[in-house]
């Protein structure tokens, strides 16, 4: 008897990686045959934060769902506490440990699963794990990269690391207005390229390891034959040109991959009763929702300007200020809450639930890809405040390709000022023709995404094709 289809889904231990990977894991379970298995694996520290109630002794016990068909088993990153921000080189040191310990630990997990009668038949991995393909290859099973950023960003990386305009980008990296061109994309300024290509190429940069890892990832894909498989968390209709420029690989847009129910993660939402009841009392399309994601830090000056701008907008707002940000600004917390007159501040929330509420009319976002996809799929226009990595490119797509948002400008010190917050919120939520067009386009793209992800849609067909292909490959 052939083995049951068994997908091992591996991801880096950041919330922005865990969320789309876990969503795909559940989609794979639903799309594959009724006896299919999925094992989801991230690092021990992240796993412990995902399932604290299941680990009273602080250990890394496995959890499972759906009668054991979806199992959670952590791998080692060579550290006890995972990534901890401590000094400027902390991330680079962590990634070195991650790449050294991760392959050995994942290989041991795959072997242990086989010994239990649950052999892995396909490995799916996210973008900072180039070594996962070798673990799969050593065990004679296929692998697929799950690209959790837009196809446009993948296309830029692919062409850059194959010698396209690399020298030009390096020469003009300090000129954000300089224009470069990549196949399948409209002309881009240096300032809108992924920050790892403009800010992190120097070995002394605090995120240099991300640049090196993505370079290694492209090399890994090039070594897969006959063509590496790349699943992309986008849909065909959203990125036609960029997807066409990825012809070197077997590319399958399978997104947006959205939550299918209760979602585990390393951040736990507050009790939603209070903020959802607050939203229930607000008129339709009246509330500004603000969240800058799971990683972005925020200094006192930025927090003051943000809250001032939201108050001056005169609109009710729901603002996420993470617990670690509050701790870092402990002396100002009481003062901060004193400024909040017209809104509610929470440490974390169920973002999809909030965006889906009829009262929410605008999303002020850092433009992480998960947040962008959720907003597009739900039909909420955005104010874009991108910072690093793919976020600047994501903002370009939001503002210029899909026309469902506006770009906020920060000052020379990188601070989003109160007047700019107010201006952008008014531009999105006001009564002008431009605001009406943004809302109209948001509704249009909501419909396009719904059609792509429903049964028989383009993304659904691609996911089914991947599942069928993985089964036949093994």
Coordinates of N, CA and C in Angstrom, one line a residue, residues 179 184 196 208 240 282 335 368 413:
X179 N 15.4 55.2 -10.7 CA 14.4 54.3 -11.3 C 15.2 53.1 -11.9
X184 N 8.5 42.1 -16.2 CA 7.1 41.9 -15.7 C 6.6 42.9 -14.8
X196 N 16.1 44.6 1.9 CA 17.3 43.8 2.0 C 18.3 44.0 0.9
X208 N 21.9 41.6 7.6 CA 22.6 41.0 6.5 C 22.3 39.6 6.3
X240 N -0.5 39.6 -12.4 CA -0.4 38.9 -13.7 C 1.0 39.0 -14.2
X282 N -20.6 51.5 16.8 CA -20.1 52.5 15.9 C -20.9 52.4 14.6
X335 N 0.4 58.1 30.6 CA 0.2 59.3 29.8 C -0.4 59.0 28.5
X368 N 2.7 44.8 6.0 CA 3.1 43.4 5.9 C 2.1 42.6 5.0
X413 N 13.4 61.8 9.9 CA 13.7 60.9 10.9 C 12.9 59.7 11.0

